[in-house]
Amino acid sequence: MTRRSDPAEPGITRRRRGRGFSYHHPDGRPVRDRRILARIRKLAIPPAWREVWICRDPDGHLQAVGTDSAGRRQYRYHDDWREKQDRLKFDRVTELAARLPAFRRRVAADLAGSDLTRDRVLAAAARMLDLGLFRAGGAEYDSFGLATLRTEHVTCDAERVRCRYDGKGGKPVETEIRDPAVCRVISALLDVGPGELLRYRDGSGWRDVRAEDVNDYLREHLGEEVSAKDFRTWHATVVAAAALARAPRSRSRT
C-alpha cells in the first residue's frame, strides 16, 4: 500500500559523476544498497533533470521530483498510485458521460445570448473543448491552449473557426470547429480588437478568461471533480471504444 510522501522532507539526491550519476542519502553518504539503486534505475529519471529529489520510502506515492531543461517541475509516481489515479480518472469519465446531455443543453442556452457576457463566452469555450479537444492552457507553460489563445491564432467565418498555434512541447496545432453559435461569439470577440481571444465584459470592463474560469464553469454545471482534462479523456475513451468495436473478433479462446 502506498503512503503519502512529501518532497519537502529529506530525500535521496543525485549528483553528476563522470558520464553517469551517484546517489546520496540526506547525510551525504553514497547510496550502495542494491535494492535502492535498482528502484532508482526503474524510475528512469531523465539525465537532463536537475535538482532531483528521490523518496527514501519505496512505498511513497511520489517517488521522484526534478526540474526539466525547460525549468518545469516533473514528477515520478509509484506504479500503484498511478493505477489508482487512472481508475479514479475513468470513474470521473463515466460520471461525465451521464451528465453531458444536460450540460450541453445548458451550454446551448448560454450561447443563445447576444452580449459578450461571462456565461456566453465561457459557454463558447466549453463547446470548443467539447468539439476541439483543446488543452485548457496556462501561463506557466511556454505554449498555448484554449484560455491563452490570442486573436492572431484564430480566423473565423459564419461556418467555422480555425485555430493555429504552438501547443504543448512546441508542437504546431491546427483545429477547426464547425458550430454557428461558437462562430458568432468568436467573430464578435475578434471585432473587439487584438489581444487575448477569450474575454468577457462585466460592470468593471473587459476581463480575460483564464483556465481557472473555464474549469469553474465546468464545475458549476458538471460537478466539483470535473476539469477540462476530463473532456480529452472522455473523447479518447470514445475513440478507443469505437476502434475496438470495429476490430475483427479473434477466433482464439485464449
PDB file of C-alpha atoms in Angstrom:
ATOM      1  CA  MET A   1       0.000   0.000   0.000  1.00  0.00           C
ATOM      2  CA  THR A   2       1.337   3.427  -0.919  1.00  0.00           C
ATOM      3  CA  ARG A   3       1.778   6.210   1.600  1.00  0.00           C
ATOM      4  CA  ARG A   4       1.821   9.973   1.094  1.00  0.00           C
ATOM      5  CA  SER A   5       5.327  11.326   0.544  1.00  0.00           C
ATOM      6  CA  ASP A   6       6.490  14.937   0.619  1.00  0.00           C
ATOM      7  CA  PRO A   7       9.438  16.317  -1.421  1.00  0.00           C
ATOM      8  CA  ALA A   8       9.945  18.909   1.320  1.00  0.00           C
ATOM      9  CA  GLU A   9      11.223  16.064   3.512  1.00  0.00           C
ATOM     10  CA  PRO A  10      14.867  14.894   3.283  1.00  0.00           C
ATOM     11  CA  GLY A  11      15.382  12.514   0.397  1.00  0.00           C
ATOM     12  CA  ILE A  12      17.987  10.884  -1.799  1.00  0.00           C
ATOM     13  CA  THR A  13      19.812  13.315  -4.105  1.00  0.00           C
ATOM     14  CA  ARG A  14      21.557  12.784  -7.436  1.00  0.00           C
ATOM     15  CA  ARG A  15      24.994  14.098  -8.407  1.00  0.00           C
ATOM     16  CA  ARG A  16      26.770  14.014 -11.733  1.00  0.00           C
ATOM     17  CA  ARG A  17      29.687  11.579 -11.720  1.00  0.00           C
ATOM     18  CA  GLY A  18      31.620  11.206 -14.977  1.00  0.00           C
ATOM     19  CA  ARG A  19      29.155  10.045 -17.621  1.00  0.00           C
ATOM     20  CA  GLY A  20      26.675   8.852 -15.033  1.00  0.00           C
ATOM     21  CA  PHE A  21      25.356   9.742 -11.597  1.00  0.00           C
ATOM     22  CA  SER A  22      25.874   8.897  -7.972  1.00  0.00           C
ATOM     23  CA  TYR A  23      23.107   8.923  -5.383  1.00  0.00           C
ATOM     24  CA  HIS A  24      23.373  10.148  -1.821  1.00  0.00           C
ATOM     25  CA  HIS A  25      21.466   9.855   1.451  1.00  0.00           C
ATOM     26  CA  PRO A  26      20.388  13.104   3.191  1.00  0.00           C
ATOM     27  CA  ASP A  27      23.554  12.987   5.334  1.00  0.00           C
ATOM     28  CA  GLY A  28      25.756  12.849   2.211  1.00  0.00           C
ATOM     29  CA  ARG A  29      26.652   9.154   2.349  1.00  0.00           C
ATOM     30  CA  PRO A  30      26.598   7.473  -1.082  1.00  0.00           C
ATOM     31  CA  VAL A  31      23.786   5.002  -1.683  1.00  0.00           C
ATOM     32  CA  ARG A  32      25.243   1.494  -2.019  1.00  0.00           C
ATOM     33  CA  ASP A  33      22.225  -0.685  -1.272  1.00  0.00           C
ATOM     34  CA  ARG A  34      21.485  -2.647  -4.456  1.00  0.00           C
ATOM     35  CA  ARG A  35      17.737  -2.672  -3.812  1.00  0.00           C
ATOM     36  CA  ILE A  36      17.610   1.106  -3.526  1.00  0.00           C
ATOM     37  CA  LEU A  37      19.751   1.570  -6.638  1.00  0.00           C
ATOM     38  CA  ALA A  38      17.556  -0.885  -8.570  1.00  0.00           C
ATOM     39  CA  ARG A  39      14.446   1.088  -7.542  1.00  0.00           C
ATOM     40  CA  ILE A  40      16.064   4.324  -8.690  1.00  0.00           C
ATOM     41  CA  ARG A  41      17.027   2.806 -12.059  1.00  0.00           C
ATOM     42  CA  LYS A  42      13.456   1.590 -12.509  1.00  0.00           C
ATOM     43  CA  LEU A  43      12.190   5.179 -12.106  1.00  0.00           C
ATOM     44  CA  ALA A  44      14.046   6.073 -15.347  1.00  0.00           C
ATOM     45  CA  ILE A  45      14.739   9.641 -14.262  1.00  0.00           C
ATOM     46  CA  PRO A  46      15.867  11.587 -17.349  1.00  0.00           C
ATOM     47  CA  PRO A  47      19.544  12.650 -17.313  1.00  0.00           C
ATOM     48  CA  ALA A  48      18.530  16.235 -18.119  1.00  0.00           C
ATOM     49  CA  TRP A  49      16.601  16.667 -14.864  1.00  0.00           C
ATOM     50  CA  ARG A  50      18.205  18.960 -12.294  1.00  0.00           C
ATOM     51  CA  GLU A  51      17.626  19.287  -8.530  1.00  0.00           C
ATOM     52  CA  VAL A  52      16.472  15.683  -8.339  1.00  0.00           C
ATOM     53  CA  TRP A  53      14.767  14.502  -5.139  1.00  0.00           C
ATOM     54  CA  ILE A  54      14.104  10.781  -4.647  1.00  0.00           C
ATOM     55  CA  CYS A  55      11.824   9.425  -1.950  1.00  0.00           C
ATOM     56  CA  ARG A  56      13.525   7.229   0.659  1.00  0.00           C
ATOM     57  CA  ASP A  57      10.322   5.226   1.160  1.00  0.00           C
ATOM     58  CA  PRO A  58       9.798   2.628  -1.609  1.00  0.00           C
ATOM     59  CA  ASP A  59       6.046   2.867  -0.927  1.00  0.00           C
ATOM     60  CA  GLY A  60       5.838   6.662  -1.087  1.00  0.00           C
ATOM     61  CA  HIS A  61       3.181   7.797  -3.568  1.00  0.00           C
ATOM     62  CA  LEU A  62       5.602  10.383  -5.043  1.00  0.00           C
ATOM     63  CA  GLN A  63       8.877   8.661  -5.883  1.00  0.00           C
ATOM     64  CA  ALA A  64      10.930  11.409  -7.542  1.00  0.00           C
ATOM     65  CA  VAL A  65      10.838  15.104  -8.421  1.00  0.00           C
ATOM     66  CA  GLY A  66      13.113  17.090 -10.723  1.00  0.00           C
ATOM     67  CA  THR A  67      13.369  20.152 -12.928  1.00  0.00           C
ATOM     68  CA  ASP A  68      13.496  19.575 -16.691  1.00  0.00           C
ATOM     69  CA  SER A  69      15.541  21.516 -19.245  1.00  0.00           C
ATOM     70  CA  ALA A  70      12.664  23.987 -19.707  1.00  0.00           C
ATOM     71  CA  GLY A  71      12.608  24.795 -15.979  1.00  0.00           C
ATOM     72  CA  ARG A  72       9.375  22.890 -15.254  1.00  0.00           C
ATOM     73  CA  ARG A  73       8.919  20.624 -12.249  1.00  0.00           C
ATOM     74  CA  GLN A  74       8.381  16.996 -13.238  1.00  0.00           C
ATOM     75  CA  TYR A  75       7.261  14.034 -11.178  1.00  0.00           C
ATOM     76  CA  ARG A  76       7.584  10.244 -10.995  1.00  0.00           C
ATOM     77  CA  TYR A  77       4.822   8.433  -9.106  1.00  0.00           C
ATOM     78  CA  HIS A  78       4.598   4.955  -7.628  1.00  0.00           C
ATOM     79  CA  ASP A  79       3.069   2.447 -10.080  1.00  0.00           C
ATOM     80  CA  ASP A  80       0.279   1.538  -7.640  1.00  0.00           C
ATOM     81  CA  TRP A  81      -0.570   5.209  -7.132  1.00  0.00           C
ATOM     82  CA  ARG A  82      -0.768   5.835 -10.887  1.00  0.00           C
ATOM     83  CA  GLU A  83      -3.034   2.828 -11.365  1.00  0.00           C
ATOM     84  CA  LYS A  84      -5.345   4.085  -8.623  1.00  0.00           C
ATOM     85  CA  GLN A  85      -5.445   7.580 -10.149  1.00  0.00           C
ATOM     86  CA  ASP A  86      -6.176   6.101 -13.585  1.00  0.00           C
ATOM     87  CA  ARG A  87      -9.134   4.177 -12.144  1.00  0.00           C
ATOM     88  CA  LEU A  88     -10.447   7.324 -10.485  1.00  0.00           C
ATOM     89  CA  LYS A  89      -9.995   9.257 -13.727  1.00  0.00           C
ATOM     90  CA  PHE A  90     -12.073   6.804 -15.711  1.00  0.00           C
ATOM     91  CA  ASP A  91     -14.702   6.741 -12.956  1.00  0.00           C
ATOM     92  CA  ARG A  92     -14.979  10.509 -13.430  1.00  0.00           C
ATOM     93  CA  VAL A  93     -15.311   9.999 -17.173  1.00  0.00           C
ATOM     94  CA  THR A  94     -18.242   7.624 -16.614  1.00  0.00           C
ATOM     95  CA  GLU A  95     -19.953  10.266 -14.482  1.00  0.00           C
ATOM     96  CA  LEU A  96     -19.161  12.913 -17.094  1.00  0.00           C
ATOM     97  CA  ALA A  97     -20.835  10.837 -19.802  1.00  0.00           C
ATOM     98  CA  ALA A  98     -24.044  10.669 -17.752  1.00  0.00           C
ATOM     99  CA  ARG A  99     -24.087  14.436 -17.175  1.00  0.00           C
ATOM    100  CA  LEU A 100     -23.097  15.573 -20.672  1.00  0.00           C
ATOM    101  CA  PRO A 101     -26.596  15.761 -22.247  1.00  0.00           C
ATOM    102  CA  ALA A 102     -27.884  18.193 -19.597  1.00  0.00           C
ATOM    103  CA  PHE A 103     -24.631  20.152 -19.702  1.00  0.00           C
ATOM    104  CA  ARG A 104     -24.814  20.534 -23.470  1.00  0.00           C
ATOM    105  CA  ARG A 105     -28.352  21.880 -23.141  1.00  0.00           C
ATOM    106  CA  ARG A 106     -27.102  24.439 -20.627  1.00  0.00           C
ATOM    107  CA  VAL A 107     -24.248  25.455 -22.947  1.00  0.00           C
ATOM    108  CA  ALA A 108     -26.733  25.915 -25.801  1.00  0.00           C
ATOM    109  CA  ALA A 109     -28.899  28.144 -23.608  1.00  0.00           C
ATOM    110  CA  ASP A 110     -25.931  30.305 -22.551  1.00  0.00           C
ATOM    111  CA  LEU A 111     -24.750  30.603 -26.170  1.00  0.00           C
ATOM    112  CA  ALA A 112     -28.151  31.927 -27.213  1.00  0.00           C
ATOM    113  CA  GLY A 113     -27.451  35.364 -25.719  1.00  0.00           C
ATOM    114  CA  SER A 114     -26.324  38.386 -27.691  1.00  0.00           C
ATOM    115  CA  ASP A 115     -23.779  40.132 -25.455  1.00  0.00           C
ATOM    116  CA  LEU A 116     -20.257  39.002 -24.612  1.00  0.00           C
ATOM    117  CA  THR A 117     -21.121  38.100 -21.034  1.00  0.00           C
ATOM    118  CA  ARG A 118     -19.144  35.726 -18.823  1.00  0.00           C
ATOM    119  CA  ASP A 119     -21.612  32.878 -19.262  1.00  0.00           C
ATOM    120  CA  ARG A 120     -21.854  33.248 -23.040  1.00  0.00           C
ATOM    121  CA  VAL A 121     -18.082  33.403 -23.597  1.00  0.00           C
ATOM    122  CA  LEU A 122     -17.427  30.521 -21.197  1.00  0.00           C
ATOM    123  CA  ALA A 123     -20.170  28.506 -22.904  1.00  0.00           C
ATOM    124  CA  ALA A 124     -18.347  29.050 -26.203  1.00  0.00           C
ATOM    125  CA  ALA A 125     -15.123  27.903 -24.537  1.00  0.00           C
ATOM    126  CA  ALA A 126     -16.876  24.812 -23.175  1.00  0.00           C
ATOM    127  CA  ARG A 127     -18.243  23.888 -26.590  1.00  0.00           C
ATOM    128  CA  MET A 128     -14.796  24.386 -28.129  1.00  0.00           C
ATOM    129  CA  LEU A 129     -13.413  21.980 -25.508  1.00  0.00           C
ATOM    130  CA  ASP A 130     -16.158  19.518 -26.341  1.00  0.00           C
ATOM    131  CA  LEU A 131     -15.641  19.717 -30.107  1.00  0.00           C
ATOM    132  CA  GLY A 132     -11.970  20.575 -30.493  1.00  0.00           C
ATOM    133  CA  LEU A 133     -10.221  18.667 -27.678  1.00  0.00           C
ATOM    134  CA  PHE A 134      -8.223  21.724 -26.633  1.00  0.00           C
ATOM    135  CA  ARG A 135      -5.952  21.818 -23.638  1.00  0.00           C
ATOM    136  CA  ALA A 136      -7.093  24.472 -21.202  1.00  0.00           C
ATOM    137  CA  GLY A 137      -3.790  26.380 -21.395  1.00  0.00           C
ATOM    138  CA  GLY A 138      -1.960  28.302 -18.701  1.00  0.00           C
ATOM    139  CA  ALA A 139       0.666  30.988 -18.285  1.00  0.00           C
ATOM    140  CA  GLU A 140       3.082  28.604 -16.544  1.00  0.00           C
ATOM    141  CA  TYR A 141       3.845  26.798 -19.833  1.00  0.00           C
ATOM    142  CA  ASP A 142       5.577  28.264 -22.868  1.00  0.00           C
ATOM    143  CA  SER A 143       2.740  27.120 -25.116  1.00  0.00           C
ATOM    144  CA  PHE A 144      -0.848  27.953 -25.911  1.00  0.00           C
ATOM    145  CA  GLY A 145      -4.177  26.351 -25.064  1.00  0.00           C
ATOM    146  CA  LEU A 146      -7.806  27.389 -25.179  1.00  0.00           C
ATOM    147  CA  ALA A 147      -7.624  30.010 -22.421  1.00  0.00           C
ATOM    148  CA  THR A 148      -4.390  31.545 -23.745  1.00  0.00           C
ATOM    149  CA  LEU A 149      -5.242  31.758 -27.441  1.00  0.00           C
ATOM    150  CA  ARG A 150      -4.685  35.163 -28.986  1.00  0.00           C
ATOM    151  CA  THR A 151      -6.621  36.775 -31.795  1.00  0.00           C
ATOM    152  CA  GLU A 152      -3.767  36.203 -34.259  1.00  0.00           C
ATOM    153  CA  HIS A 153      -4.158  32.449 -33.750  1.00  0.00           C
ATOM    154  CA  VAL A 154      -7.753  32.424 -34.974  1.00  0.00           C
ATOM    155  CA  THR A 155      -9.706  33.024 -38.161  1.00  0.00           C
ATOM    156  CA  CYS A 156     -13.459  32.779 -38.368  1.00  0.00           C
ATOM    157  CA  ASP A 157     -16.322  32.900 -40.836  1.00  0.00           C
ATOM    158  CA  ALA A 158     -20.023  32.135 -40.497  1.00  0.00           C
ATOM    159  CA  GLU A 159     -19.492  28.379 -40.518  1.00  0.00           C
ATOM    160  CA  ARG A 160     -16.148  27.552 -38.948  1.00  0.00           C
ATOM    161  CA  VAL A 161     -13.445  28.661 -36.533  1.00  0.00           C
ATOM    162  CA  ARG A 162      -9.838  27.773 -37.398  1.00  0.00           C
ATOM    163  CA  CYS A 163      -7.115  27.849 -34.741  1.00  0.00           C
ATOM    164  CA  ARG A 164      -3.381  27.570 -35.458  1.00  0.00           C
ATOM    165  CA  TYR A 165      -0.903  27.809 -32.584  1.00  0.00           C
ATOM    166  CA  ASP A 166       2.034  26.129 -30.849  1.00  0.00           C
ATOM    167  CA  GLY A 167       0.737  23.646 -28.301  1.00  0.00           C
ATOM    168  CA  LYS A 168       2.364  21.551 -25.600  1.00  0.00           C
ATOM    169  CA  GLY A 169       6.004  20.793 -26.345  1.00  0.00           C
ATOM    170  CA  GLY A 170       6.029  23.437 -29.099  1.00  0.00           C
ATOM    171  CA  LYS A 171       4.108  21.168 -31.471  1.00  0.00           C
ATOM    172  CA  PRO A 172       2.039  23.054 -34.066  1.00  0.00           C
ATOM    173  CA  VAL A 173      -1.695  22.547 -33.567  1.00  0.00           C
ATOM    174  CA  GLU A 174      -4.436  23.150 -36.137  1.00  0.00           C
ATOM    175  CA  THR A 175      -8.048  22.774 -35.065  1.00  0.00           C
ATOM    176  CA  GLU A 176     -11.242  23.516 -36.959  1.00  0.00           C
ATOM    177  CA  ILE A 177     -14.635  23.830 -35.291  1.00  0.00           C
ATOM    178  CA  ARG A 178     -17.887  23.928 -37.237  1.00  0.00           C
ATOM    179  CA  ASP A 179     -20.534  25.426 -34.984  1.00  0.00           C
ATOM    180  CA  PRO A 180     -22.585  28.541 -35.903  1.00  0.00           C
ATOM    181  CA  ALA A 181     -23.185  29.583 -32.283  1.00  0.00           C
ATOM    182  CA  VAL A 182     -19.477  29.437 -31.468  1.00  0.00           C
ATOM    183  CA  CYS A 183     -18.664  31.266 -34.710  1.00  0.00           C
ATOM    184  CA  ARG A 184     -20.909  34.152 -33.708  1.00  0.00           C
ATOM    185  CA  VAL A 185     -19.174  34.517 -30.341  1.00  0.00           C
ATOM    186  CA  ILE A 186     -15.654  34.230 -31.759  1.00  0.00           C
ATOM    187  CA  SER A 187     -16.444  36.671 -34.567  1.00  0.00           C
ATOM    188  CA  ALA A 188     -17.669  39.210 -32.006  1.00  0.00           C
ATOM    189  CA  LEU A 189     -14.531  38.674 -29.894  1.00  0.00           C
ATOM    190  CA  LEU A 190     -12.284  39.242 -32.909  1.00  0.00           C
ATOM    191  CA  ASP A 191     -14.115  42.517 -33.543  1.00  0.00           C
ATOM    192  CA  VAL A 192     -13.117  43.730 -30.051  1.00  0.00           C
ATOM    193  CA  GLY A 193      -9.521  44.080 -31.227  1.00  0.00           C
ATOM    194  CA  PRO A 194      -6.130  42.347 -30.932  1.00  0.00           C
ATOM    195  CA  GLY A 195      -5.084  40.589 -27.742  1.00  0.00           C
ATOM    196  CA  GLU A 196      -6.348  37.609 -25.792  1.00  0.00           C
ATOM    197  CA  LEU A 197      -9.115  35.861 -27.711  1.00  0.00           C
ATOM    198  CA  LEU A 198     -11.409  34.815 -24.865  1.00  0.00           C
ATOM    199  CA  ARG A 199     -12.619  37.764 -22.814  1.00  0.00           C
ATOM    200  CA  TYR A 200     -15.927  38.946 -21.461  1.00  0.00           C
ATOM    201  CA  ARG A 201     -17.408  42.217 -20.350  1.00  0.00           C
ATOM    202  CA  ASP A 202     -18.925  42.954 -16.968  1.00  0.00           C
ATOM    203  CA  GLY A 203     -19.623  46.086 -14.931  1.00  0.00           C
ATOM    204  CA  SER A 204     -15.904  46.704 -14.462  1.00  0.00           C
ATOM    205  CA  GLY A 205     -14.965  46.393 -18.143  1.00  0.00           C
ATOM    206  CA  TRP A 206     -13.188  43.663 -20.098  1.00  0.00           C
ATOM    207  CA  ARG A 207     -11.754  40.610 -18.342  1.00  0.00           C
ATOM    208  CA  ASP A 208      -9.500  37.969 -19.912  1.00  0.00           C
ATOM    209  CA  VAL A 209     -10.657  34.381 -19.479  1.00  0.00           C
ATOM    210  CA  ARG A 210      -8.218  32.190 -17.537  1.00  0.00           C
ATOM    211  CA  ALA A 211      -8.036  28.410 -17.416  1.00  0.00           C
ATOM    212  CA  GLU A 212      -9.488  28.636 -13.895  1.00  0.00           C
ATOM    213  CA  ASP A 213     -12.564  30.412 -15.286  1.00  0.00           C
ATOM    214  CA  VAL A 214     -13.173  27.614 -17.804  1.00  0.00           C
ATOM    215  CA  ASN A 215     -12.806  24.958 -15.115  1.00  0.00           C
ATOM    216  CA  ASP A 216     -15.097  26.917 -12.775  1.00  0.00           C
ATOM    217  CA  TYR A 217     -17.806  26.965 -15.462  1.00  0.00           C
ATOM    218  CA  LEU A 218     -17.435  23.209 -15.964  1.00  0.00           C
ATOM    219  CA  ARG A 219     -17.638  22.560 -12.220  1.00  0.00           C
ATOM    220  CA  GLU A 220     -20.672  24.808 -11.817  1.00  0.00           C
ATOM    221  CA  HIS A 221     -22.642  22.626 -14.217  1.00  0.00           C
ATOM    222  CA  LEU A 222     -20.919  19.227 -14.167  1.00  0.00           C
ATOM    223  CA  GLY A 223     -19.698  18.812 -10.596  1.00  0.00           C
ATOM    224  CA  GLU A 224     -16.746  19.804  -8.433  1.00  0.00           C
ATOM    225  CA  GLU A 225     -14.484  16.984  -9.608  1.00  0.00           C
ATOM    226  CA  VAL A 226     -14.635  17.800 -13.354  1.00  0.00           C
ATOM    227  CA  SER A 227     -11.965  19.769 -15.245  1.00  0.00           C
ATOM    228  CA  ALA A 228     -11.068  20.479 -18.875  1.00  0.00           C
ATOM    229  CA  LYS A 229      -8.749  17.435 -18.893  1.00  0.00           C
ATOM    230  CA  ASP A 230     -11.743  15.138 -18.461  1.00  0.00           C
ATOM    231  CA  PHE A 231     -13.109  16.127 -21.885  1.00  0.00           C
ATOM    232  CA  ARG A 232      -9.909  14.894 -23.531  1.00  0.00           C
ATOM    233  CA  THR A 233     -10.093  11.668 -21.530  1.00  0.00           C
ATOM    234  CA  TRP A 234     -13.766  11.226 -22.450  1.00  0.00           C
ATOM    235  CA  HIS A 235     -13.177  11.659 -26.175  1.00  0.00           C
ATOM    236  CA  ALA A 236     -10.107   9.399 -26.078  1.00  0.00           C
ATOM    237  CA  THR A 237     -12.274   6.749 -24.425  1.00  0.00           C
ATOM    238  CA  VAL A 238     -14.934   7.117 -27.123  1.00  0.00           C
ATOM    239  CA  VAL A 239     -12.344   6.827 -29.904  1.00  0.00           C
ATOM    240  CA  ALA A 240     -10.781   3.751 -28.277  1.00  0.00           C
ATOM    241  CA  ALA A 241     -14.192   2.114 -27.803  1.00  0.00           C
ATOM    242  CA  ALA A 242     -15.117   2.784 -31.436  1.00  0.00           C
ATOM    243  CA  ALA A 243     -11.818   1.292 -32.638  1.00  0.00           C
ATOM    244  CA  LEU A 244     -12.366  -1.820 -30.524  1.00  0.00           C
ATOM    245  CA  ALA A 245     -15.899  -2.177 -31.854  1.00  0.00           C
ATOM    246  CA  ARG A 246     -14.600  -2.099 -35.448  1.00  0.00           C
ATOM    247  CA  ALA A 247     -11.749  -4.526 -34.788  1.00  0.00           C
ATOM    248  CA  PRO A 248     -12.324  -8.101 -36.033  1.00  0.00           C
ATOM    249  CA  ARG A 249     -13.002 -10.555 -33.263  1.00  0.00           C
ATOM    250  CA  SER A 250     -10.353 -13.139 -32.606  1.00  0.00           C
ATOM    251  CA  ARG A 251     -11.460 -16.735 -33.019  1.00  0.00           C
ATOM    252  CA  SER A 252      -8.965 -17.880 -30.413  1.00  0.00           C
ATOM    253  CA  ARG A 253     -10.345 -18.670 -26.970  1.00  0.00           C
ATOM    254  CA  THR A 254      -7.044 -17.907 -25.248  1.00  0.00           C
TER     255      THR A 254
END
